Structure formats: structure tokens, C-alpha cells
């Protein structure tokens, strides 16, 4: 028991020592066609990237991505931001991802994380969960959940990066 | 063993963290769920002896160069009432070290993985269901060339705070034909991915009466074909005989199991269609030779829509892995804006139908002694397990007002899906309607009203539900909801289940406090279900990611 406690204390000290910006870990996800893709290879030509974890069964996730879809063009014009939506649908609903995405007219880049490898690697416990990456692909902001209007806060953060 | 691991762990941290200034990176999350339990005889809620129960998890992942490591500390003091009592106490229940270089990945410790869609093997976690069958052992992934992926693993499967007797081994190969023959096939529009997996369990046969197989294998072949806007996925699995070996019965069961999953999808801008079919026969695969839910190491997804509105999910479908045949169809369609039905913003419609029934003459397991093989396709005359026909229409009326409507008709075989004796309850036929309207009052302020109605003569009778939610972006939410079982035939059970919740969110931290009554029932995620007891009390949940 004492060992466990000491390990935990050690972790927290370590975390406090290193508060540098995280980059993405090397984790394989799948494309909609079923091929493997290393998430470290995402790119947006030195412009900000938003990574949003979602699922076809998650109401607030779809609300978030649908609301952003309405303003996505304006966001891109102003900041060149790219949104990458990572579906955590497992075998039960994964075949519905492409039909749903296409029917909804989303312009996002979509990947599948059916085994939850990326989700676990980034400490995502619930969806929706949104990350903002700067031009060096460093995670500079993250947000849990979605309530109406949250996309405005996200856009402010994106603009902060691009105006720097 | 445990001490050794902790020692290696701590050592490796010391080396990697302090040897260089160019430091590594931490990711993680923390979750805490606390609930008080007061007695409420009317709903059958019991008081907990402890008054207050608590589940908490801390995940920490560390990465430095090619080395990845992490652990999860789990605390159940004591476990919430809807969790199994076997979850008791504290401990590091998950720990791993992974080394990744370009085409090789080695993991020692715990890992989660699956073969194909999980028909023969899936180790995963779902906190809300209390499922965690993580593997403890070694895993190797090797990518010798583009389009070829090899995986092998060995280990023991977790059940609560211990590991199974059975040793689980597996290999899997995944071939992307178009990547391997890139030059030859670059103009070919059809893209094919093939996969083959085998998993095997070893457990010593110490049964004096029967000659039980010590090694039990299951294997599956899968195919993915992409052709323009079309996609097909199929997986075909077989499980070899896995008799349980009870000494009390004269005969033992040596039947094989099988499983098939198929899906075809078509999608283009504004339209998506998906058709799925599956058939499973005696396909439950466990980490030990025991018939018990907590040892399951494969996953057969339920073939029905995973609803999010409460009353639509009141009678949820659960996979009968011992035998069922089912199909499901989905249509997602967006009526263009500027048309008569589309209006100014367009209208979204989703249509879903699913139907699941038993196999002809029962499954292979039941009929091992008479050498019975159920017909491959059996729909019409078989016992209905579940069916759901529903339509959802989403309409944005103006910049401030949005609405969503759902209408559903469901058949729920309560006896089969809840494991009761045939004829106890029969089939619950219900019609469900949902109206969900939200209005944006001013910047960041939104009010949402949800009204739901479930009409049925069977089961607990009719239910109504109302929800009022007020959110202030980006930080606050408040919600009041009430479920009312007004149609219950027993007038003493015509009860209200009211809940009050509010919460605060900042960045990746969420704190929520609630008070209310929860009804006893079946709670499902992904077609995997658990029974939850009724409860009455306060709850607090804190979760944060870093």
C-alpha cells in the first residue's frame, strides 16, 4: 500500500515538474475504408487542428459537430483550422459512421478508434472531448462535454493561436 | 511478482524522467463517483450500510521517445450498489510498458485488444457497466511491410481484481491487398482488406469424469471491400467445442459455435444507407470453463440502435450469444435547404429498423445430443426477441429554435432478454414518442425541453417523462427531470422518479451534483447489459483529464 502511495506521489511531482505542451502519441487508428493510420501523421500545413472525440450514439457529440458544421466554412476562411473527428463507435455501430457523416454533409477528416487506443492514450474518459492543437501540433487546450454555445469559446481559442 | 513490477516501473521512471532535461509527456484522467443511498420503500431502494459509496479511477500515461507506460489506480470504497460486490478495495489494476518503433510494438503488462469486430476475442473496459476484462501478459505487433499487420498476444484475462485460470493466446493477420500490390493495383477502384485471427484458451482438465479439451480455439476470417460509395464488411467465426464439464449431469456438451456478421453501406453527400445482418449460435467464449457472464472474452454487438432518449432505451436489446438471427437497416437523409420540406436550413431524417429472433429449433448447444443444426436463415416462424422501428426528424426552425422528434414501435421479449422462464412476462409491445425542443435565449444561454411518452399494456405499463435543462456556455448546466409510471397496473407502483442535477465545467474538468431517485432496471451500453437496483440519494461526480 505504501509503495502504491509513493508511486502516485512520484507521478504528481513528475507532472508538476513537466508542464510543457503535449504532442500526439504514436497510436494507430483506422480510416473509414479500414486502413491503419498513425494519428501523428495528421497535418494541416502549420495551421491549428481541432480533434473531437465523438460517437454515433452520443447526442451532445453530434450536436457539437453539427453546430460547428454550420460555421465550419467561416472558421476555415478566417483561421485555416482543420477539424478531425475521431469516432469511438465499436463493432455495434461502426458501420453507421460513414453513412451518418456523409448524410450530415460533414467536411471533417474522420478516423475510427474502435478499440479505444487513442482515447485511452489521451486520457479521454467520456465523449464529447475536444482538443485544440497549435501549428506545431501541440495540445494547448482541451474540453470535456458540450453545451450549446461552446463552439464560440473554441473558436476564440483558435483565433488566439492564429493571431499570435 | 507485483513488487518486481513496481520496482521496474519506478526505476524506469527515474531513468527516463530525470536522466534528461528533454522530458517526456504525461496524459491521464481522474474520475470519481460518489453516491449516498437512503431507503425508499416505495421504489424498493435500499439504504447502504456505509451511507456513502464511492468509485474512483486515476489513469496516468507517460511517454518518452519510443517508450510508453502507464497505470490505473482503482478504488472501490465500497463499490456503488450497481457494481458487482466483487469490486472491493483499492489497487493498481492496470499497468503497462510499451515500446514502439517504426514497424514494431511490444507491450508487457495489461492491454486491451480485439480481433476483427470482437466475435472471437475482445478485451475492453466500460466503467459504467463495470466491465473490465483487460489482458495481463505480453503482446507483439509487427508491420513488416505496408499493408501487412501481424499481431500476437498471450495473457490472462481480468475478472474484477483477479485474473482467470485460463491462458489466452491469439494471433491475427491483416492484409490490405491494395497496399501490398500498390503498383499493380493503383488504378483499381475496388479495395480489399483481408483478415484472419485465431484465439485459443488453455485450461487444465481436472475433471475425473469427462475428457475435456484443454485447448479450446476460436477462429475468424474477415473481409472488407470498398468500392466507390459502397462498403462491405463480413466476419465469419467458429468456436470449437468447449464443454463445461459439470459432474452432476450425465452428458456433456461438445457442440461447436459459430458467428457471422455482415454489413453493407452506401453513402454519398446527403444520403447514407446501412444494412446489417448477423447470426450467432453458441458463441459465448469465456476465459475459463465456467458459464458466467464475468468471464466473457468475446463481443457480439447487439443489432439494434443505441438510443439516447431514456424511454426509447427503457426496454433495450441484449445480444443472445447462445443463439439469435437478426438484421438491421438504417437510412440517414438530409432534405436540402431551400426546398419545401427542407426549409431554410434543411431537415434531417433517420430511419432505423431492427429485428432479432431465435434460431430454428433452438441453438446447437441445446441440441448437441440429437445432432441438430439449426437452419442458416430463419426469420418468419421463429420466436421474436426484439424489434424496433423508429424515425427521427431533426429540424432547425430558425437561428434560435431547434427541434427533434422521434416515433418508435418496439417489441421486447422480456422472458428471453432478461433470462426469465418462458411465459413469465411475454412480449412488451410499446409505442414511444419524443419531442425535444431547444431555444437559445441569448448568447450562451439555452433552454431545452424534452417530453417523452411510452405507451404499453404490458411490462410496467405506460411511462411519461419530462426534462427541463438550462445551460450557460461555457460553464454551467442545470436540469430537472421526472419519470412517471402512471400506467402501472399496480396503483401503488404509479410512482414519480424525479432527479435534479447541476454541474460546472471548465476546460477538461467537470463537476456534477445530483439528487434523485433511480428506477431499477436494465442498463445497457453496446448491447451489453447489467441489472441496476433502484436507489434514492445524492450523487457527486468529478472528472478531469490532463
XYZ file of C-alpha atoms in Angstrom:
710
model
C 0.000 0.000 0.000
C 2.801 2.389 0.923
C 4.521 1.625 -2.347
C 1.411 2.470 -4.305
C 1.066 5.769 -2.493
C 4.681 6.620 -3.113
C 4.333 5.851 -6.795
C 1.310 8.102 -7.036
C 3.097 10.915 -5.239
C 6.007 10.421 -7.582
C 3.700 10.756 -10.575
C 2.230 14.002 -9.338
C 5.623 15.507 -8.667
C 6.697 14.445 -12.122
C 3.621 16.023 -13.673
C 4.250 19.276 -11.883
C 7.864 19.324 -12.998
C 6.991 18.987 -16.629
C 4.217 21.258 -17.670
C 5.318 21.519 -21.270
C 2.808 21.175 -24.101
C 1.956 17.640 -25.085
C 2.098 16.380 -28.639
C 0.171 13.424 -30.004
C 1.319 9.917 -29.120
C 2.046 7.350 -31.805
C -1.260 5.460 -31.978
C -2.904 3.670 -34.882
C -6.499 4.487 -35.744
C -8.464 3.348 -38.809
C -9.655 5.262 -41.832
C -13.275 4.869 -42.957
C -12.026 2.408 -45.576
C -10.479 0.259 -42.883
C -6.768 1.033 -43.286
C -4.481 1.815 -40.380
C -3.340 5.381 -39.885
C -0.920 6.783 -37.328
C -2.524 9.794 -35.673
C 0.882 11.503 -35.539
C 0.658 11.840 -39.328
C -2.258 14.254 -39.315
C -1.328 17.587 -40.785
C -2.756 20.983 -41.565
C 0.208 22.825 -43.065
C 1.160 24.564 -39.814
C -2.380 25.684 -39.083
C -4.408 24.794 -35.989
C -6.166 21.439 -35.712
C -9.199 20.529 -33.635
C -9.555 16.878 -32.616
C -13.013 15.925 -31.463
C -13.928 12.538 -29.985
C -17.498 11.510 -30.746
C -19.810 8.543 -31.390
C -22.947 7.993 -33.458
C -24.882 7.211 -30.240
C -23.771 10.377 -28.442
C -26.306 13.234 -28.642
C -24.116 16.106 -27.396
C -21.264 14.948 -29.673
C -23.441 15.097 -32.760
C -24.869 18.413 -31.612
C -21.361 19.835 -31.272
C -20.191 18.606 -34.667
C -23.409 19.621 -36.414
C -23.280 23.095 -34.888
C -19.651 23.517 -35.922
C -20.501 22.215 -39.410
C -22.785 25.241 -39.857
C -19.935 27.667 -39.263
C -17.016 25.498 -40.402
C -16.549 27.308 -43.690
C -16.307 30.669 -41.950
C -13.867 29.223 -39.419
C -11.688 27.877 -42.190
C -11.747 31.147 -44.120
C -10.674 33.051 -41.069
C -8.169 30.679 -39.445
C -7.450 27.754 -41.817
C -8.374 25.419 -38.955
C -8.999 21.739 -39.684
C -11.320 19.541 -37.652
C -10.583 15.868 -37.194
C -13.451 13.844 -35.775
C -12.490 10.560 -34.090
C -15.349 8.138 -33.709
C -15.184 5.749 -30.764
C -18.064 3.631 -32.103
C -17.343 -0.044 -31.567
C -18.452 -3.039 -33.656
C -22.074 -2.328 -32.780
C -22.319 0.979 -34.609
C -19.073 1.467 -36.516
C -20.695 0.634 -39.854
C -23.050 3.589 -39.357
C -20.273 6.146 -39.086
C -19.679 6.731 -42.819
C -23.401 6.827 -43.721
C -24.075 9.268 -40.887
C -21.100 11.501 -41.679
C -21.881 11.675 -45.391
C -25.597 12.200 -44.894
C -24.824 15.029 -42.469
C -22.613 16.704 -45.046
C -19.627 16.993 -42.695
C -16.402 18.225 -44.244
C -14.276 16.836 -41.425
C -11.470 14.312 -41.592
C -12.825 11.158 -39.910
C -10.976 8.330 -38.164
C -12.180 5.314 -36.212
C -10.872 4.392 -32.771
C -12.996 1.286 -32.213
C -10.615 -0.313 -29.746
C -10.259 2.935 -27.771
C -6.450 3.001 -28.112
C -6.218 6.721 -28.855
C -8.962 7.546 -26.391
C -7.048 5.842 -23.584
C -3.703 7.264 -24.661
C -5.040 10.823 -24.407
C -6.923 10.350 -21.134
C -10.372 10.711 -22.654
C -12.913 9.101 -20.335
C -16.168 10.371 -21.836
C -17.340 11.853 -25.126
C -17.541 14.519 -26.431
C -13.990 15.552 -25.700
C -12.266 18.188 -27.787
C -8.570 19.027 -28.163
C -7.052 22.075 -29.794
C -3.613 21.727 -31.389
C -1.457 24.663 -32.394
C 0.657 24.952 -35.532
C 3.313 22.669 -34.007
C 0.651 20.017 -33.312
C 0.953 20.616 -29.572
C -2.168 20.227 -27.462
C -2.797 23.638 -25.978
C -6.387 23.292 -24.802
C -8.920 20.573 -24.155
C -12.546 20.488 -23.204
C -14.951 17.900 -21.829
C -18.600 17.728 -22.805
C -20.611 20.058 -24.972
C -23.314 22.568 -24.215
C -24.805 24.921 -26.765
C -22.553 27.846 -27.476
C -19.317 26.050 -26.521
C -18.161 26.237 -30.125
C -17.829 30.017 -29.741
C -15.349 29.546 -26.923
C -13.446 27.054 -29.058
C -13.328 29.483 -31.959
C -11.965 32.219 -29.671
C -9.171 29.842 -28.697
C -8.446 29.040 -32.346
C -8.253 32.735 -33.167
C -5.874 33.297 -30.266
C -3.426 30.880 -31.884
C -3.701 32.249 -35.384
C -3.274 35.838 -34.236
C -0.124 35.046 -32.293
C 5.793 -10.595 -8.898
C 3.811 -7.473 -8.177
C 6.698 -5.989 -6.225
C 9.065 -6.706 -9.062
C 6.829 -4.939 -11.493
C 6.504 -1.882 -9.291
C 10.255 -1.818 -8.866
C 10.868 -1.947 -12.627
C 8.197 0.648 -13.071
C 9.655 3.094 -10.605
C 13.144 2.501 -11.889
C 12.242 3.102 -15.487
C 10.529 6.311 -14.474
C 13.537 7.519 -12.614
C 15.752 6.795 -15.561
C 13.563 8.324 -18.191
C 12.332 11.285 -16.205
C 15.473 12.579 -14.631
C 18.278 11.485 -16.882
C 17.483 14.111 -19.460
C 16.104 17.589 -19.441
C 14.279 16.922 -22.646
C 11.409 15.442 -20.737
C 8.569 13.115 -21.526
C 4.887 13.774 -21.571
C 2.010 12.911 -19.275
C -1.581 12.245 -20.141
C -4.274 10.989 -17.859
C -7.635 11.342 -16.299
C -9.297 11.103 -12.960
C -12.877 10.067 -12.249
C -14.781 9.978 -9.013
C -18.371 8.904 -8.460
C -19.886 9.172 -5.031
C -23.436 8.302 -4.131
C -25.482 8.291 -0.945
C -28.214 5.701 -0.508
C -31.336 6.311 1.518
C -34.108 3.841 1.989
C -37.211 4.367 -0.097
C -39.667 1.519 0.280
C -41.991 2.777 -2.430
C -39.387 2.233 -5.168
C -37.640 -0.632 -3.404
C -34.455 1.338 -2.794
C -32.225 0.064 -0.032
C -30.109 2.006 2.342
C -26.418 1.213 2.155
C -24.762 0.286 5.452
C -21.954 2.673 4.603
C -24.435 5.504 3.814
C -21.955 6.695 1.207
C -20.325 4.637 -1.525
C -17.521 5.655 -3.809
C -15.829 4.551 -7.054
C -12.711 6.341 -8.251
C -10.142 5.858 -11.009
C -6.889 7.528 -11.813
C -5.230 6.858 -15.159
C -1.725 8.026 -15.857
C 0.106 7.534 -19.125
C 3.668 8.567 -19.636
C 5.543 8.733 -22.875
C 9.148 9.382 -23.582
C 10.515 8.813 -27.025
C 9.579 5.303 -28.048
C 8.631 4.205 -24.574
C 5.046 4.337 -23.366
C 3.991 3.373 -19.888
C 1.124 3.923 -17.505
C -1.140 2.639 -14.824
C -4.611 2.869 -13.428
C -5.374 3.055 -9.749
C -8.892 1.886 -8.950
C -10.683 2.492 -5.704
C -13.993 0.993 -4.609
C -14.697 2.024 -1.033
C -17.128 0.460 -1.230
C -18.365 -0.086 -4.752
C -21.556 1.684 -5.845
C -24.605 -0.551 -5.494
C -24.981 -1.048 -9.237
C -21.490 -2.550 -9.342
C -20.707 -6.141 -8.535
C -19.711 -6.699 -4.913
C -16.531 -8.363 -6.150
C -15.185 -4.889 -6.845
C -13.889 -4.160 -3.384
C -10.952 -2.181 -2.107
C -8.066 -0.408 -3.821
C -5.305 -1.335 -6.149
C -3.343 -0.789 -9.301
C -5.494 -2.822 -11.630
C -3.834 -1.834 -14.878
C -0.196 -1.236 -15.726
C 1.789 -1.495 -18.899
C 5.062 -0.817 -20.630
C 5.080 -0.468 -24.404
C 7.976 0.066 -26.725
C 7.148 1.351 -30.193
C 9.494 1.726 -33.089
C 8.625 2.166 -36.747
C 7.264 -1.264 -37.506
C 7.305 -2.979 -34.145
C 5.327 -2.620 -30.959
C 5.976 -4.630 -27.811
C 3.721 -4.470 -24.761
C 4.224 -6.093 -21.380
C 1.600 -5.847 -18.673
C -2.025 -5.002 -19.327
C -3.542 -4.319 -22.702
C -6.914 -4.074 -24.410
C -7.300 -5.544 -27.839
C -9.687 -7.192 -30.214
C -9.600 -9.467 -33.237
C -11.758 -8.125 -36.047
C -15.032 -6.899 -34.640
C -14.578 -8.932 -31.484
C -16.579 -12.058 -32.383
C -13.860 -14.365 -31.106
C -11.912 -12.024 -28.860
C -12.292 -8.601 -27.324
C -10.815 -7.296 -24.127
C -12.190 -3.896 -23.228
C -13.382 -1.719 -20.416
C -16.626 0.012 -19.783
C -16.700 1.813 -16.471
C -20.429 2.431 -16.499
C -21.137 -1.271 -16.908
C -18.381 -2.314 -14.546
C -16.762 -4.370 -17.313
C -13.009 -4.682 -17.480
C -11.540 -7.840 -18.950
C -8.121 -6.382 -19.729
C -5.400 -8.859 -20.534
C -2.277 -9.242 -18.446
C 0.605 -10.652 -20.439
C 2.651 -9.841 -23.493
C 1.650 -8.537 -26.903
C 3.631 -8.103 -30.073
C 2.624 -6.132 -33.140
C 4.737 -6.217 -36.253
C 4.248 -4.364 -39.519
C 6.815 -5.901 -41.895
C 5.595 -4.024 -44.953
C 2.966 -1.522 -45.925
C -0.437 -3.198 -45.860
C 0.620 -6.158 -43.713
C -0.074 -6.178 -39.979
C 0.730 -9.048 -37.651
C -0.300 -9.328 -34.039
C 0.223 -11.981 -31.412
C -0.534 -11.987 -27.730
C -0.647 -14.169 -24.659
C -2.037 -13.480 -21.249
C -4.722 -13.922 -18.655
C -7.999 -12.115 -18.633
C -9.093 -9.909 -15.772
C -12.213 -10.611 -13.723
C -12.752 -7.967 -11.036
C -9.467 -7.813 -9.119
C -8.079 -11.164 -10.206
C -7.069 -12.999 -13.383
C -8.558 -16.073 -14.982
C -7.133 -19.580 -14.701
C -7.236 -19.951 -18.442
C -4.323 -18.772 -20.552
C -5.451 -16.908 -23.649
C -3.281 -16.881 -26.773
C -4.003 -15.238 -30.080
C -2.592 -14.364 -33.475
C -4.015 -12.082 -36.081
C -3.017 -11.115 -39.584
C -4.394 -8.174 -41.508
C -3.714 -7.713 -45.223
C -4.541 -4.661 -47.242
C -4.321 -6.109 -50.756
C -4.193 -2.731 -52.498
C -1.314 -1.524 -50.363
C 0.719 -4.674 -50.850
C 0.315 -4.692 -54.612
C 0.373 -0.929 -54.778
C 1.930 -0.634 -58.227
C -0.157 -3.292 -59.923
C -3.445 -2.229 -58.405
C -3.153 1.534 -58.376
C -5.868 2.012 -60.997
C -8.232 -0.487 -59.445
C -11.268 1.072 -57.832
C -12.033 -1.933 -55.624
C -10.111 -2.015 -52.361
C -9.896 -5.215 -50.392
C -8.696 -5.856 -46.864
C -8.495 -9.416 -45.537
C -8.015 -10.619 -42.002
C -7.586 -13.875 -40.175
C -7.461 -14.364 -36.428
C -7.152 -17.305 -34.074
C -7.514 -17.271 -30.335
C -7.071 -20.222 -28.041
C -7.579 -20.857 -24.353
C -5.638 -23.347 -22.316
C -7.038 -24.671 -19.070
C -6.056 -27.895 -17.372
C -8.600 -30.686 -17.480
C -9.034 -31.887 -13.929
C -12.448 -33.394 -14.449
C -12.407 -37.073 -13.445
C -15.490 -37.963 -15.430
C -15.156 -36.282 -18.790
C -12.329 -35.925 -21.215
C -12.401 -32.162 -21.671
C -10.370 -30.335 -24.303
C -7.605 -28.457 -22.542
C -7.055 -26.201 -25.532
C -10.132 -24.547 -26.991
C -9.732 -22.485 -30.142
C -11.886 -19.988 -31.968
C -11.018 -18.528 -35.341
C -12.462 -15.968 -37.690
C -11.965 -14.698 -41.221
C -12.918 -11.199 -42.233
C -13.271 -9.310 -45.475
C -13.650 -5.607 -46.176
C -14.438 -4.463 -49.703
C -14.604 -0.808 -50.623
C -15.994 0.128 -53.993
C -16.613 3.837 -54.509
C -19.516 4.788 -52.311
C -20.115 1.158 -51.290
C -18.543 -0.779 -48.472
C -18.956 -4.376 -47.395
C -17.698 -5.952 -44.199
C -18.082 -9.596 -43.270
C -16.685 -11.697 -40.454
C -17.114 -15.456 -40.136
C -16.218 -17.148 -36.881
C -16.103 -20.658 -35.466
C -15.587 -21.697 -31.880
C -14.500 -25.270 -31.219
C -16.222 -27.388 -28.618
C -15.983 -26.063 -25.099
C -17.832 -28.389 -22.731
C -18.310 -27.040 -19.250
C -17.974 -30.416 -17.578
C -20.464 -30.378 -14.758
C -20.270 -33.577 -12.734
C -23.926 -33.515 -11.891
C -25.160 -34.252 -15.392
C -24.517 -37.470 -17.249
C -23.882 -35.964 -20.639
C -21.559 -33.204 -21.555
C -21.909 -30.828 -24.417
C -19.394 -30.914 -27.221
C -21.190 -28.616 -29.683
C -19.251 -26.118 -31.746
C -20.256 -22.481 -32.021
C -20.415 -20.148 -34.984
C -20.965 -16.487 -35.691
C -21.421 -14.332 -38.774
C -21.520 -10.565 -39.056
C -22.310 -8.781 -42.326
C -22.804 -5.159 -43.247
C -23.247 -3.253 -46.478
C -23.251 0.510 -46.567
C -23.755 3.082 -49.251
C -23.241 6.750 -48.692
C -22.986 9.976 -50.586
C -23.478 13.631 -49.745
C -26.862 13.928 -48.058
C -27.665 10.201 -48.007
C -26.385 7.203 -46.081
C -27.753 3.671 -46.025
C -26.617 0.717 -43.997
C -27.886 -2.880 -43.948
C -26.623 -5.379 -41.426
C -27.263 -8.997 -40.624
C -25.851 -11.318 -38.023
C -26.293 -14.871 -36.889
C -24.773 -16.358 -33.769
C -25.035 -19.892 -32.486
C -23.486 -20.991 -29.190
C -20.801 -18.350 -29.492
C -20.097 -17.204 -25.964
C -16.357 -17.547 -25.379
C -15.018 -17.360 -21.849
C -11.648 -17.112 -20.151
C -12.397 -20.196 -18.041
C -14.551 -23.319 -18.334
C -17.433 -21.775 -16.382
C -20.770 -20.440 -17.565
C -20.715 -16.994 -16.081
C -21.035 -13.549 -17.547
C -17.971 -12.061 -15.929
C -15.617 -14.382 -17.826
C -16.717 -13.497 -21.336
C -13.819 -12.561 -23.615
C -15.627 -12.024 -26.907
C -18.142 -9.431 -28.016
C -21.211 -9.894 -30.140
C -22.695 -6.470 -30.721
C -26.445 -6.048 -30.442
C -28.149 -5.428 -33.768
C -30.294 -2.521 -32.738
C -29.986 1.221 -32.475
C -28.348 2.504 -29.341
C -30.916 5.057 -28.213
C -30.083 8.050 -26.104
C -33.537 9.148 -25.037
C -34.491 7.441 -21.771
C -37.843 5.933 -22.711
C -36.563 4.665 -26.056
C -33.995 2.687 -24.132
C -36.298 1.532 -21.336
C -36.608 -1.906 -22.939
C -33.180 -2.369 -24.542
C -31.999 -5.192 -26.738
C -29.287 -7.502 -25.398
C -27.430 -9.969 -27.592
C -28.303 -13.612 -27.018
C -24.891 -15.020 -27.867
C -26.146 -18.576 -27.405
C -28.308 -18.177 -30.492
C -30.006 -15.465 -32.494
C -30.569 -14.223 -36.007
C -31.035 -10.552 -36.676
C -30.991 -7.767 -39.188
C -30.926 -4.029 -39.124
C -31.432 -1.225 -41.656
C -30.596 2.441 -41.363
C -31.268 5.371 -43.635
C -29.853 8.824 -42.958
C -31.157 11.523 -45.246
C -30.838 15.262 -45.336
C -33.523 17.165 -47.216
C -31.750 20.027 -48.929
C -32.239 23.547 -47.688
C -34.364 25.801 -49.820
C -36.824 23.019 -50.680
C -40.407 22.749 -49.461
C -39.638 20.167 -46.752
C -36.099 21.297 -46.178
C -36.952 24.880 -45.282
C -34.255 27.428 -44.716
C -31.747 25.093 -43.043
C -32.564 21.624 -44.334
C -34.231 18.765 -42.476
C -32.531 15.587 -41.290
C -34.323 12.278 -41.185
C -33.032 8.984 -39.809
C -34.944 5.787 -40.173
C -33.988 2.614 -38.351
C -35.410 -0.877 -38.287
C -34.103 -3.920 -36.477
C -35.479 -7.360 -35.823
C -33.900 -10.193 -33.862
C -35.287 -13.705 -33.424
C -34.265 -17.155 -32.216
C -32.723 -19.906 -34.338
C -34.882 -22.631 -35.845
C -35.410 -25.480 -33.404
C -33.070 -23.925 -30.861
C -29.332 -23.446 -30.986
C -26.681 -26.095 -31.435
C -25.850 -26.171 -27.763
C -29.309 -27.302 -26.724
C -29.370 -29.953 -29.392
C -25.929 -31.438 -29.185
C -27.297 -34.814 -28.148
C -29.556 -35.166 -31.171
C -27.040 -33.759 -33.626
C -29.220 -30.834 -34.553
C -28.001 -27.991 -36.731
C -30.316 -25.011 -36.856
C -31.219 -23.667 -40.292
C -28.935 -20.928 -41.503
C -31.624 -18.362 -42.147
C -34.700 -18.433 -40.005
C -36.974 -15.459 -39.671
C -40.658 -15.990 -40.068
C -41.651 -18.763 -37.721
C -39.069 -18.182 -35.029
C -39.557 -16.684 -31.614
C -39.221 -12.919 -31.745
C -36.645 -11.495 -29.333
C -36.694 -7.836 -30.203
C -37.794 -5.442 -32.884
C -37.625 -1.690 -33.220
C -38.924 0.562 -35.960
C -38.182 4.219 -35.420
C -37.968 7.502 -37.235
C -36.164 10.629 -36.078
C -36.619 14.064 -37.618
C -34.341 16.952 -36.816
C -35.386 20.410 -37.841
C -33.712 23.737 -37.248
C -36.531 26.239 -37.355
C -34.557 29.440 -37.043
C -31.282 30.627 -35.566
C -32.641 30.249 -32.064
C -35.035 27.330 -32.221
C -34.204 23.680 -32.958
C -36.390 20.643 -32.632
C -36.082 16.882 -32.758
C -38.895 14.316 -32.952
C -38.787 10.543 -32.568
C -41.510 7.994 -33.029
C -40.843 4.310 -32.350
C -42.572 0.981 -32.155
C -40.776 -1.707 -30.165
C -41.297 -5.385 -29.341
C -39.344 -6.662 -26.382
C -39.291 -10.299 -25.364
C -38.885 -9.790 -21.636
C -38.540 -13.504 -20.851
C -35.672 -14.117 -23.246
C -33.856 -10.796 -22.901
C -33.947 -10.794 -19.112
C -33.286 -14.513 -18.749
C -36.657 -15.411 -17.211
C -38.643 -18.604 -17.692
C -40.669 -18.562 -20.910
C -44.194 -17.355 -20.316
C -43.441 -15.248 -17.234
C -43.931 -11.876 -18.871
C -44.200 -12.414 -22.600
C -43.620 -9.668 -25.108
C -43.805 -5.984 -24.205
C -45.188 -4.046 -27.171
C -44.694 -0.337 -26.900
C -45.156 2.861 -28.848
C -42.810 5.675 -27.883
C -42.820 9.341 -28.826
C -40.240 12.025 -28.077
C -40.404 15.791 -28.584
C -37.197 17.671 -27.908
C -37.113 21.442 -28.360
C -34.336 23.828 -27.554
C -34.309 27.572 -27.604
C -31.377 29.904 -27.425
C -32.359 32.782 -25.175
C -29.222 34.851 -25.609
C -25.535 34.279 -26.243
C -24.518 31.182 -24.322
C -27.908 30.666 -22.652
C -30.020 27.778 -23.895
C -33.167 26.187 -22.572
C -34.187 22.685 -23.556
C -37.464 20.866 -23.015
C -37.868 17.166 -23.614
C -41.184 15.318 -23.403
C -41.324 11.552 -23.774
C -44.194 9.119 -23.691
C -44.167 5.330 -23.698
C -47.476 3.536 -24.180
C -47.851 -0.160 -23.486
C -50.294 -2.579 -21.935
C -47.531 -4.945 -20.831
C -44.498 -4.714 -18.592
C -44.784 -1.857 -16.112
C -47.366 -0.104 -18.247
C -47.170 3.432 -19.573
C -44.495 5.969 -18.673
C -44.188 9.719 -19.151
C -41.045 11.710 -18.846
C -40.262 15.397 -18.842
C -36.892 17.129 -18.799
C -36.065 20.779 -18.428
C -32.474 21.811 -18.928
C -30.823 25.194 -18.753
C -27.251 25.624 -19.890
C -24.914 28.565 -19.767
C -21.936 28.108 -22.026
C -19.143 27.502 -21.288
C -19.508 26.650 -17.614
C -22.887 25.740 -16.169
C -25.754 23.325 -16.576
C -28.954 22.738 -14.582
C -31.512 20.005 -15.186
C -34.743 18.768 -13.664
C -36.395 15.617 -14.864
C -39.228 13.402 -13.807
C -40.262 9.946 -14.915
C -43.778 8.927 -14.024
C -45.047 5.358 -14.284
C -48.697 6.410 -14.485
C -49.798 3.325 -16.409
C -48.661 0.735 -13.874
C -51.467 -1.732 -13.156
C -50.476 -1.792 -9.521
C -51.649 1.615 -8.310
C -49.026 1.576 -5.521
C -46.332 1.489 -8.171
C -47.591 4.524 -10.058
C -44.590 6.477 -8.892
C -42.556 9.527 -9.791
C -38.793 9.328 -10.228
C -37.564 12.899 -10.030
C -33.945 13.961 -10.496
C -32.212 17.311 -10.035
C -28.753 17.883 -11.417
C -26.384 20.742 -11.803
C -22.823 20.975 -12.818
C -19.814 23.076 -13.583
C -17.437 22.560 -16.488
C -14.148 24.248 -17.050
C -11.860 23.042 -19.785
C -11.303 19.355 -19.223
C -12.829 19.292 -15.734
C -16.437 18.543 -14.974
C -18.120 18.526 -11.581
C -21.725 17.459 -11.262
C -24.025 17.140 -8.269
C -27.373 15.444 -8.382
C -30.185 14.261 -6.221
C -32.972 11.919 -7.097
C -34.474 8.501 -7.468
C -33.394 5.943 -9.978
C -35.587 3.097 -11.062
C -34.474 -0.494 -11.005
C -33.986 -1.882 -14.455
C -31.704 -2.976 -17.209
C -28.920 -0.630 -18.131
C -27.100 -1.318 -21.407
C -24.208 0.020 -23.378
C -23.411 -1.504 -26.746
C -25.831 -4.362 -26.256
C -24.121 -5.454 -23.075
C -26.428 -5.003 -20.139
C -26.495 -5.125 -16.398
C -29.279 -5.017 -13.907
C -29.231 -1.974 -11.689
C -31.063 -1.687 -8.380
C -33.282 1.273 -7.565
C -31.728 3.986 -5.478
C -32.501 7.241 -3.782
C -29.903 9.782 -2.784
C -27.286 12.372 -3.646
C -24.507 11.835 -6.113
C -21.339 13.683 -6.866
C -19.143 13.113 -9.868
C -15.850 14.732 -10.656
C -13.874 14.002 -13.758
C -10.856 15.638 -15.232
C -8.304 14.960 -17.969
C -4.762 16.265 -18.131
